[in-house]
Coordinates of C-alpha atoms in Angstrom, one line a residue:
M1 CA 125.1 137.3 206.1
R2 CA 125.3 136.1 202.5
S3 CA 128.5 134.1 203.3
N4 CA 126.8 132.4 206.2
L5 CA 123.8 131.4 204.0
K6 CA 126.2 129.9 201.4
N7 CA 128.1 128.0 204.1
S8 CA 124.9 126.7 205.6
R9 CA 123.6 125.6 202.2
R10 CA 126.8 123.7 201.5
T11 CA 126.7 122.1 205.0
F12 CA 123.1 121.0 204.5
I13 CA 123.8 119.5 201.1
K14 CA 126.9 117.7 202.3
G15 CA 125.1 116.4 205.3
S16 CA 122.1 115.2 203.3
L17 CA 124.4 113.3 200.9
L18 CA 126.2 111.6 203.7
A19 CA 123.0 110.7 205.3
L20 CA 121.3 109.4 202.2
G21 CA 124.3 107.6 200.9
G22 CA 122.4 106.1 198.0
I23 CA 122.1 109.3 196.0
S24 CA 124.4 109.0 193.0
I25 CA 123.3 111.9 190.8
V26 CA 123.1 115.4 192.0
P27 CA 122.4 118.1 189.4
R28 CA 125.0 120.8 189.0
H29 CA 122.6 123.6 189.8
V30 CA 122.2 122.3 193.4
L31 CA 125.8 123.0 194.2
G32 CA 125.9 126.3 192.3
K33 CA 127.2 127.2 188.8
G34 CA 130.6 125.7 188.2
H35 CA 130.5 123.1 190.9
L36 CA 130.3 119.4 190.3
A37 CA 128.1 116.8 191.8
P38 CA 130.0 114.2 193.9
S39 CA 129.0 111.6 191.2
D40 CA 130.9 113.8 188.6
H41 CA 127.8 113.2 186.3
L42 CA 125.6 115.7 184.6
T43 CA 121.9 115.3 184.4
K44 CA 120.2 115.3 181.0
G45 CA 116.7 115.7 179.6
I46 CA 116.0 114.4 176.0
I47 CA 113.3 116.0 173.8
G48 CA 112.3 113.4 171.2
V49 CA 112.9 109.8 172.1
G50 CA 112.4 108.1 168.7
G51 CA 115.4 106.2 167.3
M52 CA 117.9 109.1 167.5
G53 CA 116.9 110.2 171.0
R54 CA 117.0 106.7 172.4
G55 CA 120.5 106.2 171.0
H56 CA 121.9 108.8 173.4
F57 CA 120.5 107.6 176.7
N58 CA 123.9 106.3 177.9
Y59 CA 126.3 109.1 176.8
A60 CA 129.3 108.8 179.1
G61 CA 129.3 111.2 182.0
T62 CA 125.6 111.9 181.9
K63 CA 122.4 110.6 183.4
T64 CA 119.1 110.8 181.6
V65 CA 116.5 112.0 184.2
A66 CA 113.7 113.3 182.0
I67 CA 112.3 112.6 178.5
C68 CA 109.7 114.3 176.3
D69 CA 107.8 113.1 173.3
V70 CA 104.5 113.8 171.6
D71 CA 104.1 110.1 170.8
T72 CA 103.1 108.0 173.9
R73 CA 104.5 104.9 172.2
H74 CA 107.9 106.4 172.1
I75 CA 107.6 107.3 175.7
G76 CA 106.7 103.8 176.6
I77 CA 109.6 102.3 174.7
A78 CA 112.0 104.7 176.3
Q79 CA 110.7 103.9 179.8
E80 CA 111.4 100.2 179.2
T81 CA 115.0 101.1 178.9
L82 CA 115.4 103.9 181.5
G83 CA 113.0 102.6 184.1
K84 CA 109.9 104.2 185.7
G85 CA 112.0 106.7 187.7
V86 CA 112.6 108.9 184.7
K87 CA 110.2 111.9 184.4
T88 CA 108.1 112.0 181.3
F89 CA 106.5 114.9 179.5
A90 CA 104.4 115.7 176.4
D91 CA 105.3 119.4 176.4
Y92 CA 109.0 120.3 176.1
R93 CA 108.5 123.5 178.0
D94 CA 107.8 121.5 181.2
L95 CA 111.1 119.5 180.7
I96 CA 113.3 122.5 180.2
K97 CA 112.0 124.2 183.4
L98 CA 113.1 121.2 185.5
P99 CA 115.8 122.5 188.0
E100 CA 117.4 119.0 188.1
V101 CA 118.2 119.0 184.4
D102 CA 121.7 120.3 183.4
I103 CA 121.7 119.5 179.6
V104 CA 118.8 119.5 177.1
H105 CA 119.3 117.2 174.2
I106 CA 117.1 118.1 171.2
A107 CA 116.4 115.1 168.9
T108 CA 113.2 116.2 167.2
P109 CA 112.5 117.0 163.5
P110 CA 114.4 120.2 162.5
H111 CA 111.4 122.5 162.4
W112 CA 111.5 122.3 166.2
H113 CA 115.3 122.8 166.7
G114 CA 115.4 126.6 166.8
I115 CA 112.5 127.2 169.2
M116 CA 113.6 124.5 171.6
A117 CA 117.3 125.5 171.6
A118 CA 116.5 129.1 172.2
D119 CA 114.0 128.3 174.9
A120 CA 116.4 125.9 176.6
A121 CA 119.1 128.6 176.5
R122 CA 116.8 131.1 178.2
E123 CA 116.1 128.5 181.0
G124 CA 119.9 128.3 181.6
K125 CA 120.4 124.8 180.2
D126 CA 123.3 123.7 178.2
I127 CA 122.3 122.2 174.8
W128 CA 123.1 119.2 172.6
C129 CA 121.2 119.6 169.3
E130 CA 120.9 117.2 166.4
K131 CA 121.7 118.4 162.9
P132 CA 120.7 120.4 161.0
M133 CA 121.0 123.1 163.7
T134 CA 117.9 125.0 162.5
R135 CA 115.6 124.8 159.5
T136 CA 116.1 128.5 158.6
I137 CA 118.9 131.0 158.7
G138 CA 116.8 133.4 160.8
E139 CA 116.2 130.7 163.5
G140 CA 119.9 130.0 163.6
K141 CA 120.6 133.7 164.3
K142 CA 118.1 133.6 167.2
V143 CA 119.7 130.6 168.7
M144 CA 123.1 132.2 168.5
E145 CA 121.8 135.4 170.2
A146 CA 120.1 133.4 173.0
V147 CA 123.2 131.3 173.7
K148 CA 125.4 134.3 173.8
Q149 CA 123.1 136.2 176.1
H150 CA 122.7 133.4 178.6
G151 CA 126.2 131.9 178.5
N152 CA 125.2 128.3 177.6
V153 CA 127.5 125.6 176.3
F154 CA 126.1 124.4 172.9
R155 CA 127.0 121.3 170.9
L156 CA 125.8 120.5 167.4
N157 CA 125.8 116.7 166.9
T158 CA 127.9 116.1 163.9
W159 CA 131.4 115.1 164.8
F160 CA 133.4 114.6 161.6
R161 CA 135.5 117.8 162.0
F162 CA 137.1 116.3 165.0
D163 CA 136.5 112.5 165.1
S164 CA 136.1 109.4 162.9
N165 CA 137.1 108.6 159.3
F166 CA 135.4 111.1 156.9
Y167 CA 133.2 109.0 154.7
G168 CA 135.0 108.1 151.4
M169 CA 138.1 110.0 152.3
N170 CA 139.2 107.2 154.6
T171 CA 141.0 109.5 156.9
E172 CA 140.2 112.0 159.7
V173 CA 139.4 115.6 158.7
K174 CA 142.4 116.9 160.6
N175 CA 144.6 115.3 158.0
I176 CA 142.7 117.1 155.2
K177 CA 142.9 120.4 157.0
K178 CA 146.6 119.8 157.5
L179 CA 147.0 119.4 153.8
V180 CA 145.0 122.5 153.0
D181 CA 146.9 124.5 155.5
S182 CA 150.2 123.3 154.2
G183 CA 149.6 125.2 150.9
M184 CA 150.6 122.1 148.8
L185 CA 147.2 122.3 146.9
G186 CA 147.4 126.0 146.3
W187 CA 144.5 128.5 146.5
P188 CA 141.6 128.9 145.8
L189 CA 140.2 125.4 146.1
K190 CA 137.2 123.6 144.7
V191 CA 135.6 120.8 146.8
T192 CA 133.3 118.3 145.1
V193 CA 130.9 116.4 147.3
G194 CA 129.1 113.5 145.6
K195 CA 128.9 109.7 145.2
L196 CA 132.2 109.5 143.3
T197 CA 134.1 111.3 146.1
G198 CA 132.4 109.1 148.8
F199 CA 129.2 111.1 149.8
D200 CA 125.7 109.8 149.1
W201 CA 123.0 112.5 149.1
K202 CA 120.2 110.1 150.0
F203 CA 117.6 111.0 147.5
Y204 CA 115.2 108.5 149.0
W205 CA 114.3 111.4 151.3
V206 CA 111.8 112.8 148.9
G207 CA 108.2 113.8 149.7
K208 CA 105.0 112.5 148.2
T209 CA 102.4 114.7 146.5
G210 CA 98.6 114.4 146.7
L211 CA 98.6 112.8 150.2
N212 CA 95.3 111.7 151.4
E213 CA 94.1 112.6 154.9
M214 CA 94.4 109.7 157.4
P215 CA 93.1 109.2 160.9
I216 CA 95.5 110.5 163.5
P217 CA 96.9 107.6 165.6
K218 CA 95.6 107.8 169.2
E219 CA 99.2 107.7 170.6
L220 CA 100.3 110.8 168.6
D221 CA 99.6 114.5 169.5
Y222 CA 99.7 115.6 165.9
D223 CA 99.0 119.3 166.6
R224 CA 101.9 119.4 169.0
W225 CA 104.1 117.5 166.6
L226 CA 103.4 120.1 163.9
G227 CA 104.1 122.9 166.4
P228 CA 105.3 126.0 164.5
A229 CA 104.8 124.3 161.1
P230 CA 101.8 125.2 158.9
Y231 CA 98.8 123.0 159.6
K232 CA 98.4 120.2 157.1
P233 CA 96.0 117.2 157.3
Y234 CA 97.6 114.2 158.9
N235 CA 99.3 111.6 156.7
E236 CA 101.7 109.1 158.2
H237 CA 104.3 109.9 155.5
R238 CA 104.6 113.5 156.9
T239 CA 105.8 112.3 160.3
H240 CA 108.4 110.2 162.1
G241 CA 110.8 108.4 159.8
T242 CA 109.8 110.1 156.5
F243 CA 109.3 113.8 157.6
R244 CA 112.6 114.8 155.8
G245 CA 110.8 114.8 152.5
Y246 CA 108.7 117.9 153.3
W247 CA 109.8 121.5 153.2
D248 CA 107.7 122.3 156.4
Y249 CA 110.0 120.1 158.5
D250 CA 113.3 119.5 156.8
G251 CA 115.1 119.6 153.4
G252 CA 115.4 116.1 152.0
G253 CA 118.9 114.5 151.6
L254 CA 120.6 117.9 151.8
G255 CA 118.8 118.7 155.1
D256 CA 119.7 115.3 156.5
M257 CA 123.3 115.0 155.4
G258 CA 124.4 118.5 154.6
Q259 CA 126.0 119.4 157.9
H260 CA 127.7 116.0 158.2
Y261 CA 129.3 116.5 154.8
L262 CA 129.8 120.3 154.7
D263 CA 130.7 121.3 158.2
P264 CA 134.2 119.7 157.8
V265 CA 134.6 121.4 154.5
Q266 CA 133.9 124.8 156.1
Y267 CA 136.4 123.9 158.8
F268 CA 139.3 122.8 156.5
L269 CA 138.7 125.8 154.2
G270 CA 138.9 128.2 157.1
K271 CA 135.4 129.5 156.6
D272 CA 134.0 129.2 160.1
E273 CA 133.3 132.9 160.3
T274 CA 131.9 133.6 156.9
S275 CA 129.6 132.2 154.2
P276 CA 129.5 132.0 150.4
V277 CA 128.5 135.0 148.4
K278 CA 126.7 133.0 145.8
V279 CA 124.8 129.8 145.4
E280 CA 123.8 128.3 142.0
V281 CA 121.4 125.5 141.4
D282 CA 120.7 123.0 138.6
A283 CA 117.6 121.1 139.5
P284 CA 114.0 120.2 138.4
Q285 CA 111.3 122.6 139.6
Q286 CA 110.4 121.7 143.1
H287 CA 107.0 121.0 144.4
P288 CA 105.8 123.6 146.9
E289 CA 105.4 121.0 149.7
A290 CA 107.4 117.9 148.7
V291 CA 111.2 118.0 148.5
G292 CA 112.6 116.6 145.2
T293 CA 116.0 115.9 143.8
W294 CA 118.7 118.1 142.3
R295 CA 121.6 117.7 139.8
K296 CA 124.1 120.2 141.1
I297 CA 124.4 123.0 143.7
T298 CA 127.5 125.2 143.6
Y299 CA 128.6 127.6 146.4
T300 CA 131.2 130.3 145.7
Y301 CA 133.1 132.3 148.4
E302 CA 134.4 135.8 147.9
D303 CA 138.0 134.5 147.5
G304 CA 137.0 132.2 144.7
C305 CA 136.8 128.9 146.7
Q306 CA 133.9 126.7 145.6
I307 CA 131.9 123.8 147.0
V308 CA 130.1 121.7 144.4
L309 CA 127.4 119.3 145.5
D310 CA 127.1 116.6 142.8
G311 CA 123.6 115.2 143.1
E312 CA 123.8 112.9 140.1
G313 CA 127.0 111.3 141.2
T314 CA 128.5 111.4 137.7
T315 CA 131.1 114.2 138.0
E316 CA 134.6 112.9 137.4
A317 CA 136.4 115.2 139.7
P318 CA 138.8 115.0 142.6
Y319 CA 137.5 115.7 146.1
I320 CA 139.7 118.8 146.3
E321 CA 141.2 120.6 143.4
G322 CA 143.7 123.5 143.6
P323 CA 146.1 125.2 141.2
K324 CA 149.0 123.1 142.6
G325 CA 147.5 119.7 143.2
K326 CA 144.5 117.5 143.7
L327 CA 143.2 115.2 146.5
Y328 CA 141.1 112.2 145.6
R329 CA 138.8 109.8 147.4
G330 CA 140.8 107.7 149.9
F331 CA 143.2 110.5 150.7
K332 CA 145.1 109.9 147.4
S333 CA 146.9 112.8 145.6
D334 CA 148.7 113.6 142.4
I335 CA 151.3 115.3 144.5
P336 CA 154.4 113.0 144.6
N337 CA 155.1 111.7 148.1
M338 CA 152.3 113.8 149.5
E339 CA 152.0 112.1 152.9
R340 CA 155.7 112.1 153.5
K341 CA 155.8 115.8 152.7
L342 CA 152.8 116.5 154.9
A343 CA 154.5 115.0 157.9
Q344 CA 156.8 118.0 158.0
F345 CA 153.9 120.4 158.7
P346 CA 152.3 121.1 162.1
D347 CA 149.0 119.5 163.1
P348 CA 145.9 121.7 163.3
A349 CA 145.1 123.4 166.5
S350 CA 143.6 121.2 169.2
Q351 CA 139.8 121.4 169.8
V352 CA 137.5 120.9 172.8
T353 CA 135.8 117.6 171.8
D354 CA 134.5 116.3 175.1
F355 CA 131.1 117.7 175.7
V356 CA 130.9 116.8 179.3
D357 CA 134.3 118.4 180.0
A358 CA 133.1 121.5 178.1
V359 CA 130.0 121.8 180.2
K360 CA 131.8 121.2 183.5
N361 CA 134.5 123.7 182.8
R362 CA 132.5 126.2 180.7
K363 CA 134.5 125.8 177.5
K364 CA 133.2 126.4 174.0
F365 CA 132.7 123.1 172.3
A366 CA 134.5 122.3 169.0
L367 CA 131.2 122.5 167.0
N368 CA 129.1 125.2 168.6
E369 CA 126.4 127.7 168.0
Q370 CA 128.7 130.0 165.9
N371 CA 130.5 127.7 163.5
G372 CA 127.5 125.3 163.5
F373 CA 125.4 128.2 162.4
R374 CA 127.7 128.9 159.5
S375 CA 127.7 125.3 158.3
C376 CA 123.9 125.2 158.7
T377 CA 123.7 128.4 156.6
L378 CA 125.4 126.5 153.8
V379 CA 122.6 123.9 154.0
N380 CA 119.9 126.6 154.2
M381 CA 121.3 128.7 151.4
G382 CA 121.2 125.6 149.1
L383 CA 117.7 124.8 150.1
A384 CA 116.5 128.3 149.4
A385 CA 118.0 128.2 145.9
L386 CA 116.5 124.8 145.4
R387 CA 113.0 125.7 146.5
L388 CA 113.1 128.9 144.3
N389 CA 115.0 127.1 141.5
R390 CA 117.2 130.1 140.9
D391 CA 120.7 131.3 141.6
L392 CA 121.1 133.6 144.7
N393 CA 123.6 136.2 145.9
F394 CA 124.2 136.3 149.6
D395 CA 125.7 138.9 152.1
P396 CA 127.7 136.9 154.7
V397 CA 127.8 139.8 157.1
K398 CA 124.1 140.9 157.0
L399 CA 123.1 137.2 156.6
E400 CA 120.5 138.0 153.9
F401 CA 120.1 137.4 150.2
I402 CA 120.9 140.4 148.0
N403 CA 118.0 142.1 146.1
D404 CA 115.8 139.0 146.4
E405 CA 112.7 139.5 148.5
G406 CA 111.4 136.0 147.8
A407 CA 114.6 134.4 149.0
N408 CA 114.7 136.6 152.1
R409 CA 111.2 135.3 153.0
L410 CA 112.9 131.9 153.4
V411 CA 115.4 133.4 155.8
N412 CA 112.7 134.4 158.3
Q413 CA 109.7 132.1 157.7
P414 CA 106.4 132.7 159.6
M415 CA 105.5 130.3 162.4
R416 CA 102.0 129.0 163.2
A417 CA 100.5 130.8 166.1
P418 CA 101.1 130.9 169.0
Y419 CA 104.7 129.7 168.4
T420 CA 107.6 132.2 168.2
I421 CA 111.3 132.1 168.7

């Protein structure tokens, strides 16, 4: 009986497609898990259609069929591009329940990433999430658990570990990993990330203090924009383009650029399954609400490897320094004939870098909920030390700070009722 029902369902779908002819997009769920629509496209819903969300409407192999935003102005602009046929929502929970959506793309401020990703996973959706993956370590753990339980394909949207020239290094990360793996630099290694090695920490992402309350624009549902964040009177500088300067929603330049800069470092150091055991901070005392600047943040792994974030941009150091050699900006080295010697070594293992292929064939994407969580933990460890203005010791297995109750309160931060993850 079950077999006959399946056959009848397939016959009905096939006949309907032939009859209608004009249908070009059929969501994967209609044909059953693992089956492809005749169009070979995947359907997508985007949560947050400001500048970042609108930039992903036409990702190859996908069709945007639904959008969500708490700002009706954003919805209107998006509709001008996508046409009136796209479904629109103010509440993301309505979008993720749509049976016709295969992929949920989360392009909101970071304080929403964890809740939305975990909820989308529970609804059986595959997930494309902007960086940073989550605003706290605890939220990242919850996302990992949800994705594992429900078998979703997850992509974190920073691509430098597998694509494009890596900022000031003027080469792809695979070549840096090949050099590290070759052993020519020795071990342990110290990596310095700052302006002089080609990485700008964007300290214009700082918050303002003493904000005056302003009238809420009629097009913005401010309460829903805040969501799980503490309630604060509306001021335009808290929202949209400048939200990164406030601890409630993000973490300044480190929150914005941290995973872009540090995920590749984690990859070429071979640290995808662990985290540093210590983070040290040199910075002015931070305001409790507004993110400020910092001079230096240093991470140390159990094996002695270090990552130094140079906020002042004045540290005269190579990008990577080891006991046997150094690598400088522009992929230059003090090792004689480095590139000729490097050609004798094998390339790094291949990675799954096509998200559409990963979804269709149920493959784990190159930057996923597991290694993405670890590189996001680098960011969130640094932000915790910065907010508290003290050095912290970390347990990379238990994923908690050692003998520091205040720091662990930043691992699992309370959410405004009724929001939970």
